[in-house]
mmCIF file with all atom_site columns, C-alpha atoms in Angstrom:
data_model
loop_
_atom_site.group_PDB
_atom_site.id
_atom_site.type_symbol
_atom_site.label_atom_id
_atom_site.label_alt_id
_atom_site.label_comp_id
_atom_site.label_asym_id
_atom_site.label_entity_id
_atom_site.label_seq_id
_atom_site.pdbx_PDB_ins_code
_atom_site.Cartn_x
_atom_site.Cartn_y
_atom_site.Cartn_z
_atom_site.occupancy
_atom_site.B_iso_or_equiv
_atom_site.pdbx_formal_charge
_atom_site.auth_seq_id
_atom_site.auth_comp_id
_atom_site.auth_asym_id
_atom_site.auth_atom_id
_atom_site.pdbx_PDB_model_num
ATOM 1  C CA . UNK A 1 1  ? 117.786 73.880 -47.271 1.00 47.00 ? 1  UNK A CA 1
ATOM 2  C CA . UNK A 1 2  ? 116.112 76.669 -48.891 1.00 61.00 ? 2  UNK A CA 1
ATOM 3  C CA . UNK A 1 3  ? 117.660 78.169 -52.165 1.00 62.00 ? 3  UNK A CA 1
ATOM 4  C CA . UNK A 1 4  ? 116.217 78.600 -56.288 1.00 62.00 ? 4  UNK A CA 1
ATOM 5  C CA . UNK A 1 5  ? 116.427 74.905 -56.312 1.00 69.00 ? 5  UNK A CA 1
ATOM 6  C CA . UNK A 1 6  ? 114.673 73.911 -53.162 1.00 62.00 ? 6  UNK A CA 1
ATOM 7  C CA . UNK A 1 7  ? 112.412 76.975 -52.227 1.00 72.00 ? 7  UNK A CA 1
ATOM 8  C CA . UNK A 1 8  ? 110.251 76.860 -48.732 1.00 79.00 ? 8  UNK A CA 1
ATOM 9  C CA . UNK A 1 9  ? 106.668 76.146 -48.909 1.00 83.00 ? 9  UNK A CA 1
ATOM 10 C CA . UNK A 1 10 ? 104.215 77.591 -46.761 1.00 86.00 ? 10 UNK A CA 1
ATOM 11 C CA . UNK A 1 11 ? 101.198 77.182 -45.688 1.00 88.00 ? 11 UNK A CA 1
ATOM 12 C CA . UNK A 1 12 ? 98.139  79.854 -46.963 1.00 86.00 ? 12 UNK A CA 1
ATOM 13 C CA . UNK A 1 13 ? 97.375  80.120 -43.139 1.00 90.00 ? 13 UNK A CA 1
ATOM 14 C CA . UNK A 1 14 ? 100.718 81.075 -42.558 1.00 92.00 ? 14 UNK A CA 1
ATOM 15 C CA . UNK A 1 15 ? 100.470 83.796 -44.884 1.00 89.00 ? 15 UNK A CA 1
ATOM 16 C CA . UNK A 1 16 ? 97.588  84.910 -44.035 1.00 88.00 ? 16 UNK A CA 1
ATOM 17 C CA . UNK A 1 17 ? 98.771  85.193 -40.302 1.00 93.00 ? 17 UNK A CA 1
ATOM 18 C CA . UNK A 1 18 ? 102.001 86.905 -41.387 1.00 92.00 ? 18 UNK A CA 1
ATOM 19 C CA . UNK A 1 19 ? 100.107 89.567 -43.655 1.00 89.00 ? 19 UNK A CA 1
ATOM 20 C CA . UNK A 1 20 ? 97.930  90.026 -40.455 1.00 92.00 ? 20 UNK A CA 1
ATOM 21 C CA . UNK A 1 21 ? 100.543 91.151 -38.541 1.00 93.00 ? 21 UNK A CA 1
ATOM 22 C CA . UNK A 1 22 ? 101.896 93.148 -41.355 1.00 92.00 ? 22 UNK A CA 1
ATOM 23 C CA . UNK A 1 23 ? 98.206  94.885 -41.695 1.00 91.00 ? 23 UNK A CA 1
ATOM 24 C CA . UNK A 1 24 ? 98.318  95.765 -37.634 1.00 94.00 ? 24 UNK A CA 1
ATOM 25 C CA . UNK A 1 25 ? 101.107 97.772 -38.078 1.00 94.00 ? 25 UNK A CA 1
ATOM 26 C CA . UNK A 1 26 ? 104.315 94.989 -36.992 1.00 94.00 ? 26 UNK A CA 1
ATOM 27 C CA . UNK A 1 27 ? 107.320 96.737 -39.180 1.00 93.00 ? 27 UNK A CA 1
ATOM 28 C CA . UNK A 1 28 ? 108.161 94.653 -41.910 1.00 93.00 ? 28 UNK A CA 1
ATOM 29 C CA . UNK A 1 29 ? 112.073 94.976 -40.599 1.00 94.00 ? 29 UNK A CA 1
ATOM 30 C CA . UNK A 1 30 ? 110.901 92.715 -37.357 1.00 94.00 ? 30 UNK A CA 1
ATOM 31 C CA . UNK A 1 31 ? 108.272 90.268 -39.678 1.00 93.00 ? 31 UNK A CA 1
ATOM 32 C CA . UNK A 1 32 ? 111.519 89.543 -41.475 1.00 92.00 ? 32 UNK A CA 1
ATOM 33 C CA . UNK A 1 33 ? 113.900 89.248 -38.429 1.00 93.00 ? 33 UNK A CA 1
ATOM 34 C CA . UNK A 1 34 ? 111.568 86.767 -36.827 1.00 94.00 ? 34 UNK A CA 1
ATOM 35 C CA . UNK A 1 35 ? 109.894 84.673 -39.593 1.00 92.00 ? 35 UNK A CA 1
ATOM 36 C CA . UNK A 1 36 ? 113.179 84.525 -41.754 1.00 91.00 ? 36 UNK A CA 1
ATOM 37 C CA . UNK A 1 37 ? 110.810 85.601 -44.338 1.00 91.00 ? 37 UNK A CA 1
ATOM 38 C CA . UNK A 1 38 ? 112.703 87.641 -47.542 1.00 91.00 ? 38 UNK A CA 1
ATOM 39 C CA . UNK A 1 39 ? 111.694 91.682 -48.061 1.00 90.00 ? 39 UNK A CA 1
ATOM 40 C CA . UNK A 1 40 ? 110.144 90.445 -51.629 1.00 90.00 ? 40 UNK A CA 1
ATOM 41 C CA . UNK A 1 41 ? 108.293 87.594 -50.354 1.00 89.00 ? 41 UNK A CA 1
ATOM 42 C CA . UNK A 1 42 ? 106.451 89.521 -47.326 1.00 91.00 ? 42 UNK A CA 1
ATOM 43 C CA . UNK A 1 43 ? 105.412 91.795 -49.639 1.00 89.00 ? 43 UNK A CA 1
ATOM 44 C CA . UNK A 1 44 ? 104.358 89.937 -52.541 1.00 86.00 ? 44 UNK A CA 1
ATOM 45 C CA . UNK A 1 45 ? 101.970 88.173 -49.834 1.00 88.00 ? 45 UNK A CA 1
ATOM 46 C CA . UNK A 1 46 ? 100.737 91.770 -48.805 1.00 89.00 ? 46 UNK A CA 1
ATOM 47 C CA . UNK A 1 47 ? 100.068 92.335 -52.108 1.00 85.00 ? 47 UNK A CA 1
ATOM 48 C CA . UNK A 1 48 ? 97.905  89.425 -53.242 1.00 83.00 ? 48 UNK A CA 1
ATOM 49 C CA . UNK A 1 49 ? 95.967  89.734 -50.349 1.00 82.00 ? 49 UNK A CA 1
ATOM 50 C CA . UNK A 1 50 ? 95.144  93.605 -51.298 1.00 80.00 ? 50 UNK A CA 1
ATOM 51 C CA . UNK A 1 51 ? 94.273  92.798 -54.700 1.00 75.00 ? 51 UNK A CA 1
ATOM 52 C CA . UNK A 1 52 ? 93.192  89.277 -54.739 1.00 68.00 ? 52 UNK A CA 1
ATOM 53 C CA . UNK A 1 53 ? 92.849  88.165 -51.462 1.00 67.00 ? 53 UNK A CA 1
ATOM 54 C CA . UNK A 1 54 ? 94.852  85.110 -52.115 1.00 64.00 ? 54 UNK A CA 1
ATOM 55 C CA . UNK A 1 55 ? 98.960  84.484 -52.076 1.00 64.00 ? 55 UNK A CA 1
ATOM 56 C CA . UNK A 1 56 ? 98.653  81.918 -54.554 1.00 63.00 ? 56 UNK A CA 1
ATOM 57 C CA . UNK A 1 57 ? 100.980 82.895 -58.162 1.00 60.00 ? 57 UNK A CA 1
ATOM 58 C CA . UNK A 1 58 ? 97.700  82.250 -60.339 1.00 56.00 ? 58 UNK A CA 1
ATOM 59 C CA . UNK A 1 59 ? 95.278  84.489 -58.547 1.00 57.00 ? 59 UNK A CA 1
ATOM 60 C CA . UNK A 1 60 ? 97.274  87.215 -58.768 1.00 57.00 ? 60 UNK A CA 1
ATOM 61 C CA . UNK A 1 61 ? 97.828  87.071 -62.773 1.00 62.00 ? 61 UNK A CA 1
ATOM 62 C CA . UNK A 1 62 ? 95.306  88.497 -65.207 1.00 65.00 ? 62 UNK A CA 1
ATOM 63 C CA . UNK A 1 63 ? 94.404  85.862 -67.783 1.00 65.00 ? 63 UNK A CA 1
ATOM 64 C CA . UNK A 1 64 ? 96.984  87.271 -70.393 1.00 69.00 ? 64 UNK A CA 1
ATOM 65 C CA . UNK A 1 65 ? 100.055 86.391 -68.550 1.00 64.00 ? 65 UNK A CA 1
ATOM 66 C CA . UNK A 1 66 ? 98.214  82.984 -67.514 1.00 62.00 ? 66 UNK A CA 1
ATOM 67 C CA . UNK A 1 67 ? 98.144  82.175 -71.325 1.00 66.00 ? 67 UNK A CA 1
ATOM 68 C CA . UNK A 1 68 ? 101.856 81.731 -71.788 1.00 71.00 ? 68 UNK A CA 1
ATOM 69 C CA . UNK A 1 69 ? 101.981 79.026 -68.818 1.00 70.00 ? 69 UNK A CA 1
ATOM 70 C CA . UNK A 1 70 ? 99.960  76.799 -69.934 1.00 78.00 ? 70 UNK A CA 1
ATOM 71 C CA . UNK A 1 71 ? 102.110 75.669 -73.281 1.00 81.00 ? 71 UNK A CA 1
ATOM 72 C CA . UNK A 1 72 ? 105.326 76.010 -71.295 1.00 81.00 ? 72 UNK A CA 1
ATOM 73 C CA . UNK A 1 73 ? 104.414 73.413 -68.646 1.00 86.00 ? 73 UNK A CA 1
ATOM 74 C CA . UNK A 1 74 ? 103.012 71.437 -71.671 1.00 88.00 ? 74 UNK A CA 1
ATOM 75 C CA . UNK A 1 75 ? 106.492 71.451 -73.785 1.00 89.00 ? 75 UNK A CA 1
ATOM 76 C CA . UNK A 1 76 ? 108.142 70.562 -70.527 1.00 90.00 ? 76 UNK A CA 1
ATOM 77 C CA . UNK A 1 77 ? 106.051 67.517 -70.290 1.00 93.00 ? 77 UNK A CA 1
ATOM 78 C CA . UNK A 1 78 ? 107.123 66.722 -74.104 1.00 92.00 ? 78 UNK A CA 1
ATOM 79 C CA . UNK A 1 79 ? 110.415 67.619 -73.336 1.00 94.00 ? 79 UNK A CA 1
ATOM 80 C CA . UNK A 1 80 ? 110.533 64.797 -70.333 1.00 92.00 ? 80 UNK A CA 1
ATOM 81 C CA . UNK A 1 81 ? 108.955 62.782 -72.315 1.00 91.00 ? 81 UNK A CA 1
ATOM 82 C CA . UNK A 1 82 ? 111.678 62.573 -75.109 1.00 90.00 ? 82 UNK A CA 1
ATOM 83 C CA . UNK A 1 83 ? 114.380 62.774 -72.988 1.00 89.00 ? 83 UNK A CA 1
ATOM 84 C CA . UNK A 1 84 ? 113.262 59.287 -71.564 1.00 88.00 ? 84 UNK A CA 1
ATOM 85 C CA . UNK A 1 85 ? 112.367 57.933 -74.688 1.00 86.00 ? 85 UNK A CA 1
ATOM 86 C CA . UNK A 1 86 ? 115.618 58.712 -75.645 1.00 86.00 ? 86 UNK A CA 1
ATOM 87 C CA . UNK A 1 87 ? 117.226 57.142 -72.775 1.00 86.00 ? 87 UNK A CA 1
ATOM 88 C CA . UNK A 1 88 ? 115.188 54.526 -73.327 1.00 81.00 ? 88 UNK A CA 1
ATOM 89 C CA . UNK A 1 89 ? 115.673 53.763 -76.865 1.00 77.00 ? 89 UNK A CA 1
ATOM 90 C CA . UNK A 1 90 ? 119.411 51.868 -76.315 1.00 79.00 ? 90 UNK A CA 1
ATOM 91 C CA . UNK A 1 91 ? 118.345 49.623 -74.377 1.00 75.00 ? 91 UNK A CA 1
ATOM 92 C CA . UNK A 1 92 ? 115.406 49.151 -76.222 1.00 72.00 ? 92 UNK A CA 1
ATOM 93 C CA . UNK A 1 93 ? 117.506 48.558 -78.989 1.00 73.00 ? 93 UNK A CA 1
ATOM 94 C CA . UNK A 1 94 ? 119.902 45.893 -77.175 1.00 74.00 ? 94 UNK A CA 1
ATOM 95 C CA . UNK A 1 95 ? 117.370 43.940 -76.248 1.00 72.00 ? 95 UNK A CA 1
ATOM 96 C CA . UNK A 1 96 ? 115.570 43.471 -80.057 1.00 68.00 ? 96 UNK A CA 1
ATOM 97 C CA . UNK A 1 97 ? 119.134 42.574 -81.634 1.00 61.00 ? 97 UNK A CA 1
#
């Protein structure tokens, strides 16, 4: 089930094949219809292809808006990592008394 919380995953040869046909002229309308591919994510592919040549997120941000990623998926390590320390920490607890 595809949705925010459980997005599809494809594979770069995929992409590549589907930006193909995009490049030989197939309207975007039928790449859409048959792949069941959203408007945004067909051409968000096109696009890091054109400038990059890759699909992947990180090759297709300059190094200033790769900056701010870095610390965020670091504080939502920490953040884990108190959250099960503070799970933790009861039973923890129970079990010195």
């Amino acid at each position: 089930m595809a949705g925010p919380k459980h997005p599809r995953h494809y594979e770069e040869s995929f992409k590549r094949q589907i930006v193909q046909l995009y490049e030989n002229g197939k309207p975007a309308r039928g790449i859409k219809d048959e792949y069941d591919i959203s408007h945004s994510t067909l051409h968000r592919w096109v696009r890091g292809i054109r400038n990059s040549g890759s699909t992947k997120a990180a090759d297709n941000r300059t190094p200033e808006q790769n900056e701010p990623v870095e610390p965020r998926k670091r504080n939502r390590q920490l953040e884990m990592e108190v959250d099960v320390s503070e799970q933790a920490a009861p039973a923890f607890a129970r079990r010195q008394a």
